[in-house]
Amino acid sequence: MHEYIWHKNDKRWLAILTVAVVSCWLILAIKSSIASNYNRKTELIAQQNLVLKQQIKQKQNNLNYQMQKKAVNSSNSEIRNSVRTIIGTNEAINISNKAFTTLNTYSNGKQYRNNQKTVKPYFDTNTLKNQQLFKKDKDVTGYSYIDASNLKSKSVSVETSAGVINNDHFPLIIKTIFNQNQFNKDHGQTQLVMMADYNYKTKKIGNVKFIGILYQGAIDN
């Protein structure tokens, strides 16, 4: 009789344990499903927010462009000059940095000459004749002095500051820094300062004048 009661209790506890295990599993499954759904919803919301932000940014850019376009041709000279100063300053800095970074980076005579062709759209006609800025690579014999001297140059930085617009012209101060070497030996670092002019209408740099060399010498290793 005692064994029969124990067997019955054992089944009862086994049933209770089974129910408990199944219940725990169901709870975990539900939590996992909820968490998974939450993560999917969170990702979806994040993607929707990103798309919305991009759309808002695009609309703001379009609106800013339309407002700038109207302001540039405003009958009010103060508004017109203020907007042209903002736009022209950014243009002048971008063009100057591109042009002088390109001019001061070359590893052979061919690249040097190609660089001069590449930057032509950035300068006016008179500046393209400036022999300090657009020095010819070939000597009287037609041979490249850059190749003969194994001269290489690499632009380090270009810093351009623009003044206040006056009759569609911006005064510029340009500082260029570049490293040079010959026959794989350090030839020193040069820092040049120039004055120039940016024409807002033609989008070109002109009247380039060399002020001086701030520093020229070997680089500390």
GROMACS .gro file of C-alpha atoms in nm:
model
  221
    1MET     CA    1   0.000   0.000   0.000
    2HIS     CA    2   0.285   0.238   0.083
    3GLU     CA    3   0.455   0.181  -0.257
    4TYR     CA    4   0.132   0.255  -0.442
    5ILE     CA    5   0.089   0.595  -0.272
    6TRP     CA    6   0.453   0.689  -0.343
    7HIS     CA    7   0.416   0.598  -0.712
    8LYS     CA    8   0.105   0.811  -0.737
    9ASN     CA    9   0.277   1.111  -0.574
   10ASP     CA   10   0.574   1.064  -0.802
   11LYS     CA   11   0.352   1.093  -1.108
   12ARG     CA   12   0.188   1.397  -0.961
   13TRP     CA   13   0.523   1.571  -0.906
   14LEU     CA   14   0.637   1.467  -1.249
   15ALA     CA   15   0.325   1.625  -1.400
   16ILE     CA   16   0.379   1.940  -1.196
   17LEU     CA   17   0.744   1.956  -1.308
   18THR     CA   18   0.644   1.905  -1.671
   19VAL     CA   19   0.390   2.185  -1.650
   20ALA     CA   20   0.647   2.410  -1.488
   21VAL     CA   21   0.907   2.339  -1.758
   22VAL     CA   22   0.656   2.391  -2.037
   23SER     CA   23   0.539   2.714  -1.873
   24CYS     CA   24   0.896   2.843  -1.846
   25TRP     CA   25   0.960   2.754  -2.208
   26LEU     CA   26   0.642   2.933  -2.317
   27ILE     CA   27   0.737   3.239  -2.114
   28LEU     CA   28   1.086   3.246  -2.266
   29ALA     CA   29   0.943   3.196  -2.615
   30ILE     CA   30   0.697   3.480  -2.566
   31LYS     CA   31   0.970   3.709  -2.430
   32SER     CA   32   1.197   3.621  -2.723
   33SER     CA   33   0.916   3.689  -2.969
   34ILE     CA   34   0.838   4.021  -2.803
   35ALA     CA   35   1.207   4.119  -2.804
   36SER     CA   36   1.242   4.018  -3.168
   37ASN     CA   37   0.935   4.218  -3.268
   38TYR     CA   38   1.060   4.514  -3.066
   39ASN     CA   39   1.400   4.501  -3.239
   40ARG     CA   40   1.236   4.482  -3.582
   41LYS     CA   41   1.009   4.774  -3.501
   42THR     CA   42   1.304   4.972  -3.363
   43GLU     CA   43   1.508   4.909  -3.680
   44LEU     CA   44   1.210   5.002  -3.897
   45ILE     CA   45   1.155   5.324  -3.705
   46ALA     CA   46   1.527   5.407  -3.728
   47GLN     CA   47   1.523   5.352  -4.106
   48GLN     CA   48   1.209   5.563  -4.143
   49ASN     CA   49   1.368   5.841  -3.935
   50LEU     CA   50   1.683   5.829  -4.147
   51VAL     CA   51   1.482   5.856  -4.470
   52LEU     CA   52   1.277   6.139  -4.320
   53LYS     CA   53   1.590   6.328  -4.211
   54GLN     CA   54   1.741   6.288  -4.560
   55GLN     CA   55   1.421   6.416  -4.719
   56ILE     CA   56   1.411   6.714  -4.482
   57LYS     CA   57   1.778   6.790  -4.548
   58GLN     CA   58   1.722   6.775  -4.924
   59LYS     CA   59   1.424   7.007  -4.898
   60GLN     CA   60   1.625   7.246  -4.680
   61ASN     CA   61   1.910   7.243  -4.932
   62ASN     CA   62   1.670   7.311  -5.217
   63LEU     CA   63   1.508   7.592  -5.020
   64ASN     CA   64   1.846   7.740  -4.927
   65TYR     CA   65   1.956   7.724  -5.289
   66GLN     CA   66   1.640   7.901  -5.408
   67MET     CA   67   1.677   8.167  -5.137
   68GLN     CA   68   2.046   8.218  -5.221
   69LYS     CA   69   1.964   8.240  -5.590
   70LYS     CA   70   1.714   8.520  -5.522
   71ALA     CA   71   1.940   8.696  -5.271
   72VAL     CA   72   2.242   8.693  -5.506
   73ASN     CA   73   2.047   8.908  -5.752
   74SER     CA   74   1.867   9.113  -5.488
   75SER     CA   75   1.815   9.484  -5.556
   76ASN     CA   76   1.936   9.544  -5.200
   77SER     CA   77   2.315   9.583  -5.229
   78GLU     CA   78   2.378   9.482  -4.866
   79ILE     CA   79   2.185   9.155  -4.903
   80ARG     CA   80   2.340   9.089  -5.243
   81ASN     CA   81   2.697   9.145  -5.122
   82SER     CA   82   2.645   8.945  -4.802
   83VAL     CA   83   2.524   8.638  -4.990
   84ARG     CA   84   2.789   8.673  -5.259
   85THR     CA   85   3.053   8.699  -4.986
   86ILE     CA   86   2.938   8.370  -4.830
   87ILE     CA   87   2.915   8.186  -5.161
   88GLY     CA   88   3.225   8.343  -5.313
   89THR     CA   89   3.441   8.279  -5.006
   90ASN     CA   90   3.361   7.906  -5.015
   91GLU     CA   91   3.423   7.893  -5.390
   92ALA     CA   92   3.754   8.079  -5.364
   93ILE     CA   93   3.883   7.858  -5.083
   94ASN     CA   94   3.783   7.534  -5.260
   95ILE     CA   95   3.932   7.639  -5.594
   96SER     CA   96   4.253   7.773  -5.438
   97ASN     CA   97   4.306   7.459  -5.230
   98LYS     CA   98   4.249   7.230  -5.530
   99ALA     CA   99   4.472   7.433  -5.761
  100PHE     CA  100   4.776   7.470  -5.535
  101THR     CA  101   4.754   7.117  -5.396
  102THR     CA  102   4.770   6.992  -5.755
  103LEU     CA  103   5.051   7.227  -5.861
  104ASN     CA  104   5.269   7.131  -5.565
  105THR     CA  105   5.236   6.754  -5.608
  106TYR     CA  106   5.439   6.573  -5.876
  107SER     CA  107   5.692   6.293  -5.910
  108ASN     CA  108   5.822   6.359  -6.262
  109GLY     CA  109   5.823   6.613  -6.540
  110LYS     CA  110   5.521   6.467  -6.718
  111GLN     CA  111   5.304   6.488  -6.408
  112TYR     CA  112   5.425   6.844  -6.344
  113ARG     CA  113   5.324   6.951  -6.695
  114ASN     CA  114   4.992   6.765  -6.675
  115ASN     CA  115   4.917   6.935  -6.343
  116GLN     CA  116   4.965   7.274  -6.505
  117LYS     CA  117   4.708   7.177  -6.769
  118THR     CA  118   4.470   7.043  -6.504
  119VAL     CA  119   4.456   7.370  -6.308
  120LYS     CA  120   4.420   7.601  -6.610
  121PRO     CA  121   4.043   7.642  -6.559
  122TYR     CA  122   4.111   7.784  -6.212
  123PHE     CA  123   4.323   8.082  -6.325
  124ASP     CA  124   4.272   8.378  -6.555
  125THR     CA  125   4.474   8.427  -6.875
  126ASN     CA  126   4.732   8.665  -6.729
  127THR     CA  127   4.805   8.437  -6.433
  128LEU     CA  128   4.868   8.144  -6.668
  129LYS     CA  129   5.157   8.352  -6.807
  130ASN     CA  130   5.308   8.400  -6.461
  131GLN     CA  131   5.646   8.226  -6.484
  132GLN     CA  132   5.683   8.206  -6.107
  133LEU     CA  133   5.364   8.006  -6.078
  134PHE     CA  134   5.371   7.826  -6.414
  135LYS     CA  135   5.741   7.776  -6.461
  136LYS     CA  136   5.833   7.581  -6.772
  137ASP     CA  137   5.975   7.238  -6.706
  138LYS     CA  138   6.192   7.203  -7.015
  139ASP     CA  139   6.520   7.385  -7.075
  140VAL     CA  140   6.659   7.514  -7.406
  141THR     CA  141   6.757   7.162  -7.508
  142GLY     CA  142   6.398   7.043  -7.460
  143TYR     CA  143   6.486   6.819  -7.169
  144SER     CA  144   6.294   6.821  -6.841
  145TYR     CA  145   6.491   6.973  -6.554
  146ILE     CA  146   6.259   6.793  -6.310
  147ASP     CA  147   6.350   6.454  -6.458
  148ALA     CA  148   6.718   6.550  -6.482
  149SER     CA  149   6.731   6.650  -6.116
  150ASN     CA  150   6.494   6.370  -6.006
  151LEU     CA  151   6.291   6.633  -5.823
  152LYS     CA  152   5.972   6.528  -5.646
  153SER     CA  153   5.722   6.741  -5.459
  154LYS     CA  154   5.428   6.667  -5.231
  155SER     CA  155   5.173   6.919  -5.107
  156VAL     CA  156   5.130   6.922  -4.729
  157SER     CA  157   4.861   7.184  -4.693
  158VAL     CA  158   4.702   7.491  -4.850
  159GLU     CA  159   4.542   7.762  -4.637
  160THR     CA  160   4.335   8.026  -4.812
  161SER     CA  161   4.175   8.331  -4.649
  162ALA     CA  162   3.931   8.554  -4.836
  163GLY     CA  163   3.857   8.919  -4.764
  164VAL     CA  164   3.541   9.123  -4.823
  165ILE     CA  165   3.392   9.127  -5.171
  166ASN     CA  166   3.438   9.447  -5.371
  167ASN     CA  167   3.295   9.478  -5.723
  168ASP     CA  168   3.273   9.099  -5.751
  169HIS     CA  169   3.638   9.054  -5.647
  170PHE     CA  170   3.777   8.890  -5.334
  171PRO     CA  171   4.129   8.959  -5.206
  172LEU     CA  172   4.300   8.632  -5.108
  173ILE     CA  173   4.592   8.538  -4.886
  174ILE     CA  174   4.724   8.191  -4.969
  175LYS     CA  175   4.982   7.991  -4.775
  176THR     CA  176   5.111   7.672  -4.931
  177ILE     CA  177   5.332   7.413  -4.764
  178PHE     CA  178   5.506   7.136  -4.959
  179ASN     CA  179   5.792   6.890  -4.919
  180GLN     CA  180   6.052   6.822  -5.186
  181ASN     CA  181   6.327   6.566  -5.235
  182GLN     CA  182   6.591   6.486  -5.495
  183PHE     CA  183   6.738   6.142  -5.559
  184ASN     CA  184   6.535   6.012  -5.261
  185LYS     CA  185   6.703   6.260  -5.026
  186ASP     CA  186   6.511   6.519  -4.829
  187HIS     CA  187   6.526   6.855  -5.001
  188GLY     CA  188   6.338   7.037  -4.728
  189GLN     CA  189   5.999   7.187  -4.662
  190THR     CA  190   5.887   7.514  -4.815
  191GLN     CA  191   5.616   7.751  -4.695
  192LEU     CA  192   5.512   8.014  -4.948
  193VAL     CA  193   5.275   8.305  -4.896
  194MET     CA  194   5.094   8.471  -5.186
  195MET     CA  195   4.838   8.741  -5.247
  196ALA     CA  196   4.575   8.686  -5.513
  197ASP     CA  197   4.233   8.787  -5.635
  198TYR     CA  198   3.919   8.579  -5.690
  199ASN     CA  199   3.669   8.692  -5.951
  200TYR     CA  200   3.317   8.599  -5.843
  201LYS     CA  201   3.177   8.625  -6.196
  202THR     CA  202   3.444   8.431  -6.385
  203LYS     CA  203   3.518   8.190  -6.095
  204LYS     CA  204   3.891   8.231  -6.155
  205ILE     CA  205   4.197   8.328  -5.952
  206GLY     CA  206   4.411   8.615  -6.079
  207ASN     CA  207   4.678   8.868  -5.984
  208VAL     CA  208   4.889   8.610  -5.799
  209LYS     CA  209   5.186   8.775  -5.628
  210PHE     CA  210   5.445   8.602  -5.414
  211ILE     CA  211   5.492   8.775  -5.078
  212GLY     CA  212   5.774   8.559  -4.952
  213ILE     CA  213   5.900   8.234  -4.805
  214LEU     CA  214   5.809   8.179  -4.439
  215TYR     CA  215   6.030   7.874  -4.400
  216GLN     CA  216   6.255   7.661  -4.610
  217GLY     CA  217   6.474   7.387  -4.476
  218ALA     CA  218   6.521   7.022  -4.390
  219ILE     CA  219   6.245   6.832  -4.216
  220ASP     CA  220   6.323   6.699  -3.871
  221ASN     CA  221   6.311   6.320  -3.868
   0.00000   0.00000   0.00000
